[in-house]
Short mmCIF file of C-alpha atoms and ligand atoms in Angstrom, two decimals:
data_model
loop_
_atom_site.label_atom_id
_atom_site.label_comp_id
_atom_site.label_asym_id
_atom_site.label_seq_id
_atom_site.Cartn_x
_atom_site.Cartn_y
_atom_site.Cartn_z
CA MET A 1 14.54 30.07 6.92
CA LEU A 2 13.23 26.98 7.44
CA ARG A 3 12.25 26.51 11.09
CA PHE A 4 10.78 24.40 13.59
CA ASP A 5 8.68 25.57 15.94
CA ASP A 6 5.93 23.44 17.70
CA ARG A 7 8.09 20.77 16.61
CA VAL A 8 9.40 18.09 18.91
CA ALA A 9 12.52 16.13 18.08
CA ILE A 10 13.82 12.74 19.48
CA ILE A 11 17.82 12.90 18.62
CA THR A 12 19.19 9.69 19.51
CA GLY A 13 23.21 9.59 20.71
CA ALA A 14 22.80 13.02 20.89
CA GLY A 15 25.54 13.72 23.92
CA HIS A 16 28.31 13.94 21.10
CA GLY A 17 29.64 14.37 18.25
CA LEU A 18 26.45 14.49 15.02
CA GLY A 19 23.66 14.29 16.99
CA ARG A 20 25.18 16.66 19.73
CA SER A 21 25.10 18.67 16.45
CA HIS A 22 21.71 17.66 14.94
CA ALA A 23 20.18 18.66 18.48
CA LEU A 24 21.71 22.16 18.56
CA LEU A 25 20.50 23.22 15.12
CA LEU A 26 17.30 22.11 15.50
CA ALA A 27 16.32 23.63 19.57
CA GLU A 28 18.45 26.97 17.53
CA ARG A 29 15.41 26.56 15.03
CA GLY A 30 12.69 26.55 16.90
CA ALA A 31 12.14 22.50 17.81
CA LYS A 32 11.40 20.98 21.39
CA VAL A 33 14.22 18.57 21.62
CA VAL A 34 14.73 15.30 23.22
CA VAL A 35 18.57 14.64 23.66
CA ASN A 36 19.20 10.79 24.11
CA ASP A 37 22.00 9.63 24.99
CA LEU A 38 23.67 6.48 26.73
CA GLY A 39 27.22 7.92 27.74
CA GLY A 40 29.30 4.90 27.42
CA ALA A 41 32.57 4.88 25.53
CA LEU A 42 33.17 4.27 21.58
CA ASP A 43 32.26 0.73 22.12
CA GLY A 44 29.35 0.73 24.01
CA THR A 45 30.70 -0.01 27.67
CA GLY A 46 29.80 2.32 30.28
CA ALA A 47 27.02 5.03 31.06
CA SER A 48 27.20 7.97 32.15
CA THR A 49 24.19 10.98 32.50
CA GLY A 50 26.99 13.78 31.92
CA PRO A 51 26.78 14.03 27.54
CA ALA A 52 22.86 13.95 27.40
CA ALA A 53 22.67 16.63 30.11
CA GLU A 54 25.03 18.89 29.47
CA VAL A 55 23.66 19.13 25.84
CA ALA A 56 20.49 19.36 27.16
CA GLU A 57 21.74 22.20 29.40
CA LEU A 58 23.06 24.56 26.42
CA ILE A 59 20.17 24.15 24.64
CA THR A 60 18.20 25.61 27.32
CA LYS A 61 21.07 28.24 28.32
CA ASN A 62 20.69 29.30 24.71
CA GLY A 63 16.54 30.35 24.94
CA GLY A 64 15.66 26.87 23.51
CA GLN A 65 13.77 23.92 24.56
CA ALA A 66 15.48 20.79 25.43
CA ILE A 67 14.81 17.15 28.36
CA ALA A 68 17.78 14.77 28.56
CA SER A 69 17.76 11.04 28.27
CA THR A 70 19.94 8.43 29.87
CA ASP A 71 17.60 5.29 28.57
CA ASN A 72 19.46 2.81 25.78
CA VAL A 73 17.94 2.61 22.41
CA ALA A 74 18.84 -0.97 22.04
CA THR A 75 16.61 -2.11 24.92
CA PRO A 76 12.46 -2.20 23.75
CA GLU A 77 11.88 -0.29 27.48
CA GLY A 78 14.83 2.18 26.73
CA ALA A 79 13.16 3.35 23.39
CA ARG A 80 9.73 3.23 25.18
CA ALA A 81 10.98 5.04 27.96
CA ILE A 82 12.25 7.99 25.16
CA VAL A 83 9.58 8.38 23.40
CA LYS A 84 7.62 8.45 26.78
CA SER A 85 10.05 11.63 27.65
CA ALA A 86 9.18 13.62 24.45
CA VAL A 87 5.28 12.85 24.88
CA ASP A 88 5.45 13.81 28.68
CA ALA A 89 7.33 17.00 27.97
CA PHE A 90 5.97 18.14 24.92
CA GLY A 91 3.27 15.96 23.99
CA LYS A 92 4.01 14.51 21.00
CA VAL A 93 6.57 13.06 18.79
CA ASP A 94 7.28 14.95 14.99
CA ILE A 95 11.07 14.16 14.22
CA VAL A 96 12.92 11.14 15.04
CA ILE A 97 16.21 10.85 14.72
CA ASN A 98 18.24 7.42 14.85
CA ASN A 99 21.93 8.66 15.07
CA ALA A 100 23.06 6.81 18.72
CA GLY A 101 26.11 3.80 17.68
CA ILE A 102 28.53 2.13 18.46
CA LEU A 103 32.33 0.86 16.71
CA ARG A 104 33.42 -3.03 18.14
CA ASP A 105 36.17 -3.04 14.49
CA LYS A 106 37.88 -6.71 14.22
CA SER A 107 38.64 -8.18 11.09
CA LEU A 108 36.20 -10.96 10.00
CA GLY A 109 38.44 -13.75 11.66
CA LYS A 110 38.34 -11.75 14.79
CA MET A 111 35.00 -10.62 15.14
CA THR A 112 32.83 -12.15 18.03
CA VAL A 113 29.40 -13.06 18.55
CA GLU A 114 29.27 -10.43 20.53
CA ASP A 115 31.21 -8.16 19.04
CA PHE A 116 28.24 -8.32 15.85
CA ASP A 117 25.18 -8.78 17.43
CA ASN A 118 26.17 -5.59 19.93
CA VAL A 119 26.83 -3.65 17.23
CA LEU A 120 23.61 -4.39 15.28
CA ALA A 121 21.53 -4.36 18.20
CA VAL A 122 22.45 -0.25 19.18
CA HIS A 123 22.35 0.59 14.98
CA VAL A 124 19.23 -1.75 14.10
CA ARG A 125 17.37 -2.63 16.91
CA GLY A 126 18.20 0.89 18.40
CA SER A 127 16.73 2.66 15.51
CA PHE A 128 14.14 0.15 14.75
CA LEU A 129 12.59 0.04 18.24
CA VAL A 130 13.21 4.21 18.59
CA SER A 131 11.01 4.25 15.18
CA GLN A 132 8.98 2.24 16.03
CA ALA A 133 7.68 3.35 19.04
CA ALA A 134 7.00 6.75 17.75
CA TYR A 135 5.27 5.20 15.10
CA PRO A 136 1.67 6.00 16.32
CA HIS A 137 2.13 9.12 17.29
CA MET A 138 3.06 10.02 14.14
CA LYS A 139 0.17 8.30 12.56
CA GLU A 140 -2.11 9.49 14.60
CA ALA A 141 -0.90 12.88 13.77
CA GLY A 142 -1.09 12.47 10.33
CA TYR A 143 3.42 13.36 10.25
CA GLY A 144 6.39 12.59 11.06
CA ARG A 145 10.14 12.65 9.68
CA VAL A 146 12.58 9.71 10.55
CA VAL A 147 16.25 10.00 9.51
CA ASN A 148 18.66 7.19 9.85
CA THR A 149 22.24 6.95 10.51
CA SER A 150 23.98 4.83 7.67
CA SER A 151 27.66 4.76 6.40
CA PRO A 152 29.76 4.95 3.61
CA ALA A 153 30.90 1.69 5.55
CA GLY A 154 27.88 0.25 5.19
CA LEU A 155 26.79 1.14 2.02
CA PHE A 156 29.99 0.37 0.07
CA GLY A 157 31.82 -1.77 2.80
CA ASN A 158 35.52 -1.08 4.35
CA PHE A 159 37.78 -3.85 5.97
CA GLY A 160 37.67 -4.40 9.44
CA GLN A 161 33.84 -3.46 9.66
CA ALA A 162 31.73 -6.55 9.13
CA ASN A 163 29.35 -5.96 11.68
CA TYR A 164 28.86 -1.97 11.15
CA SER A 165 28.97 -2.42 7.34
CA THR A 166 26.10 -4.87 7.90
CA ALA A 167 23.97 -3.10 9.99
CA LYS A 168 25.11 0.60 7.99
CA MET A 169 23.02 -1.00 5.08
CA GLY A 170 20.33 -2.93 7.37
CA LEU A 171 19.58 0.74 8.20
CA VAL A 172 19.24 1.30 4.22
CA GLY A 173 16.84 -1.02 4.01
CA LEU A 174 15.01 0.33 6.94
CA THR A 175 14.50 3.07 6.00
CA LYS A 176 12.95 2.27 2.86
CA THR A 177 10.34 0.23 4.40
CA ILE A 178 9.68 3.12 6.65
CA GLY A 179 9.22 5.12 3.80
CA ILE A 180 6.76 2.68 1.93
CA GLU A 181 4.41 1.76 4.99
CA GLY A 182 4.51 5.62 6.28
CA ALA A 183 3.60 6.85 2.88
CA ARG A 184 -0.34 6.93 3.62
CA ASN A 185 0.21 8.63 6.79
CA GLY A 186 2.50 11.68 6.18
CA ILE A 187 5.51 10.07 7.25
CA LYS A 188 9.02 10.48 5.71
CA ALA A 189 12.21 8.09 6.25
CA ASN A 190 15.47 9.35 4.22
CA ALA A 191 18.77 7.72 5.41
CA ILE A 192 22.66 9.81 5.39
CA ALA A 193 25.48 7.78 5.07
CA PRO A 194 28.00 11.02 6.80
CA ILE A 195 31.67 11.75 6.73
CA ALA A 196 32.60 14.11 10.01
CA TRP A 197 35.13 14.60 12.44
CA THR A 198 34.34 13.36 15.80
CA ARG A 199 35.42 10.86 19.01
CA MET A 200 34.44 7.93 15.93
CA THR A 201 36.87 9.03 13.40
CA GLU A 202 39.65 11.53 14.77
CA ALA A 203 41.74 8.85 14.90
CA LEU A 204 41.49 7.34 11.30
CA LEU A 205 40.54 10.25 9.42
CA PRO A 206 43.71 12.56 8.37
CA ALA A 207 44.23 15.66 10.92
CA GLU A 208 43.21 17.97 7.25
CA PHE A 209 39.69 17.08 7.97
CA GLU A 210 38.94 18.52 11.38
CA ALA A 211 38.09 21.98 10.03
CA LYS A 212 36.70 21.00 6.94
CA PHE A 213 34.38 17.68 7.70
CA THR A 214 32.36 19.24 10.80
CA PRO A 215 29.17 17.89 12.36
CA GLU A 216 27.39 20.99 11.31
CA ARG A 217 27.89 19.86 7.74
CA ILE A 218 25.94 16.90 8.09
CA SER A 219 23.09 18.65 10.46
CA ALA A 220 22.34 20.69 7.51
CA LEU A 221 21.42 17.98 5.54
CA VAL A 222 19.22 16.16 8.52
CA ALA A 223 18.00 19.79 9.31
CA TYR A 224 16.37 19.86 5.48
CA LEU A 225 15.23 16.47 5.22
CA VAL A 226 13.08 16.35 8.97
CA HIS A 227 11.53 19.80 8.04
CA GLU A 228 8.07 19.99 6.51
CA SER A 229 9.22 20.67 3.56
CA CYS A 230 11.27 18.18 2.81
CA GLU A 231 9.08 15.89 -0.01
CA VAL A 232 11.64 12.70 -0.75
CA SER A 233 11.62 9.45 1.72
CA GLY A 234 13.11 6.63 1.21
CA GLU A 235 16.48 7.84 -0.29
CA VAL A 236 20.02 7.71 1.08
CA PHE A 237 22.32 10.67 0.52
CA SER A 238 25.70 10.44 1.44
CA VAL A 239 26.89 13.96 3.24
CA GLY A 240 30.33 15.32 3.88
CA GLY A 241 32.80 18.31 3.81
CA GLY A 242 30.03 20.47 2.67
CA ARG A 243 29.03 17.88 0.00
CA VAL A 244 25.92 15.94 -1.02
CA ALA A 245 24.49 13.29 -2.59
CA ARG A 246 21.82 10.95 -3.24
CA VAL A 247 23.07 7.41 -3.31
CA PHE A 248 20.99 4.93 -5.12
CA VAL A 249 20.47 0.94 -5.76
CA ALA A 250 20.72 0.15 -9.48
CA GLU A 251 20.30 -2.81 -11.50
CA GLY A 252 21.94 -3.13 -14.30
CA PRO A 253 20.00 -4.21 -17.80
CA GLY A 254 21.13 -7.82 -17.25
CA TRP A 255 21.01 -10.90 -19.61
CA LYS A 256 18.33 -12.90 -20.48
CA THR A 257 17.71 -16.31 -21.78
CA ASP A 258 15.46 -19.34 -21.77
CA ASP A 259 18.73 -21.64 -21.10
CA LEU A 260 20.45 -20.65 -17.64
CA THR A 261 22.99 -22.63 -16.69
CA PRO A 262 26.25 -22.30 -15.10
CA GLU A 263 28.18 -22.07 -18.61
CA THR A 264 25.71 -19.77 -20.33
CA ILE A 265 25.99 -17.67 -17.43
CA ALA A 266 29.70 -18.07 -17.55
CA ASP A 267 29.82 -17.21 -21.70
CA HIS A 268 27.21 -14.12 -20.85
CA TRP A 269 29.23 -12.47 -18.09
CA ASP A 270 30.16 -9.33 -19.39
CA GLU A 271 26.30 -8.69 -19.79
CA VAL A 272 25.49 -9.64 -16.58
CA MET A 273 28.11 -7.36 -15.38
CA ALA A 274 27.04 -4.57 -17.69
CA GLU A 275 25.54 -1.15 -15.80
CA GLN A 276 23.08 0.99 -17.45
CA PRO A 277 21.31 2.44 -14.64
CA TYR A 278 18.90 4.47 -17.12
CA VAL A 279 16.02 3.72 -19.10
CA GLN A 280 16.50 6.61 -21.62
CA SER A 281 13.53 5.73 -23.66
CA ALA A 282 9.81 4.48 -23.73
CA THR A 283 11.06 1.85 -26.15
CA GLU A 284 14.26 0.67 -24.39
CA SER A 285 12.01 0.34 -21.71
CA MET A 286 8.94 -1.96 -23.73
CA GLN A 287 11.87 -4.05 -25.04
CA ARG A 288 13.10 -4.38 -21.37
CA MET A 289 9.82 -5.62 -19.99
CA LEU A 290 10.06 -8.47 -23.69
P1 NAD B 301 29.75 9.75 18.32
O1 NAD B 301 30.62 8.86 19.05
O2 NAD B 301 30.44 10.77 18.74
O3 NAD B 301 28.13 9.22 19.12
C1 NAD B 301 27.25 8.04 18.66
C2 NAD B 301 26.62 8.85 20.54
O4 NAD B 301 25.99 7.42 20.46
C3 NAD B 301 28.01 8.74 21.59
O5 NAD B 301 27.55 10.03 21.94
C4 NAD B 301 27.14 7.55 22.87
O6 NAD B 301 27.22 7.39 23.75
C5 NAD B 301 25.75 7.43 21.67
N1 NAD B 301 25.23 6.04 21.84
C6 NAD B 301 26.24 4.69 21.49
N2 NAD B 301 25.12 3.82 22.02
C7 NAD B 301 24.11 3.83 22.58
C8 NAD B 301 23.18 3.50 23.30
N3 NAD B 301 22.66 2.36 23.23
N4 NAD B 301 21.47 4.14 23.36
C9 NAD B 301 21.44 5.72 23.75
N5 NAD B 301 23.12 6.26 22.98
C10 NAD B 301 23.89 5.82 22.52
O7 NAD B 301 30.03 9.27 17.02
P2 NAD B 301 29.13 9.78 16.24
O8 NAD B 301 30.22 9.96 14.70
O9 NAD B 301 28.64 11.31 16.23
O10 NAD B 301 28.20 8.67 15.16
C11 NAD B 301 26.95 9.48 14.99
C12 NAD B 301 26.25 8.51 14.29
O11 NAD B 301 26.75 8.83 12.80
C13 NAD B 301 26.49 7.23 14.33
O12 NAD B 301 25.49 6.23 13.92
C14 NAD B 301 27.59 6.65 13.29
O13 NAD B 301 28.01 5.18 13.35
C15 NAD B 301 27.45 7.34 12.22
N6 NAD B 301 28.40 7.18 11.04
C16 NAD B 301 29.27 8.68 11.93
C17 NAD B 301 30.44 8.68 10.74
C18 NAD B 301 31.31 9.87 11.00
O14 NAD B 301 32.07 10.04 9.90
N7 NAD B 301 31.68 10.10 12.23
C19 NAD B 301 30.22 7.97 9.51
C20 NAD B 301 29.34 7.00 9.50
C21 NAD B 301 28.35 7.12 10.09
#
């Protein structure tokens, strides 16, 4: 069994849905958990101490160790306070799971600047700020695990989610860069693109998804990715309904010429669009270089 004894985990947005499930699983397996949640509505308005406190109490009642934090991930002070709570209560930070999120769905023409900025602030700025605040502690320990929460809507696009999909693809870049920068200090960062039945999706998914697309089926992958035995970094995984798959950015073989003009590009468009993500031999690799 993969356990987390003596590990300290910060989980943002852990008052509901996926974050709650991640917190319960890690705590059950020995982690000391900071249950962070602002406790607002799905669109990010309002705040309440209830959800974070409830999850922390449930963990404690079950014999685990947890504290509640209601700080806002989207502000530098909030992110610093979340990390400080972990260090004050448990002495360190080993794991950061950036999960807090909000929705402000509107089609491109109707989306306000505020809808766009607020969604990016929670998902992208929040993940950046909490990771950045935890980073010195991880660096000093020579160990860290970060999981960011992307979405299929970001990887593949989705109607009515210009703000959300921009944020979720942004998290792929953040994950890859934390993975690269963290490598020399034993810090690994990966991202998930989940589908699960939560308050965020219950109005959108078909009713029969509820039993199969459970948050627990997302948490299993998250727990693996934040375990010390996990070797990968900078990767993105699609997860939902019991299936896990690696998602990767691929570049085709392309078309190359010394005479690149709009017209020659148009003439060779099929080659530009060709999909052949794998080089299959050293000779082929060399040919591409040449
Ligand atoms: P959820 O609404 O149940 O959970 C999100 C939590 O984040 C809420 O408890 C909310 O209070 C908290 N939160 C929001 N803003 C915050 C802030 N500024 N600071 C601290 N906490 C804040 O939804 P969920 O489905 O569990 O979503 C969790 C994450 O998974 C989100 O990032 C979401 O975008 C992502 N996601 C979910 C799905 C899905 O199918 N459920 C799909 C793709 C991505």
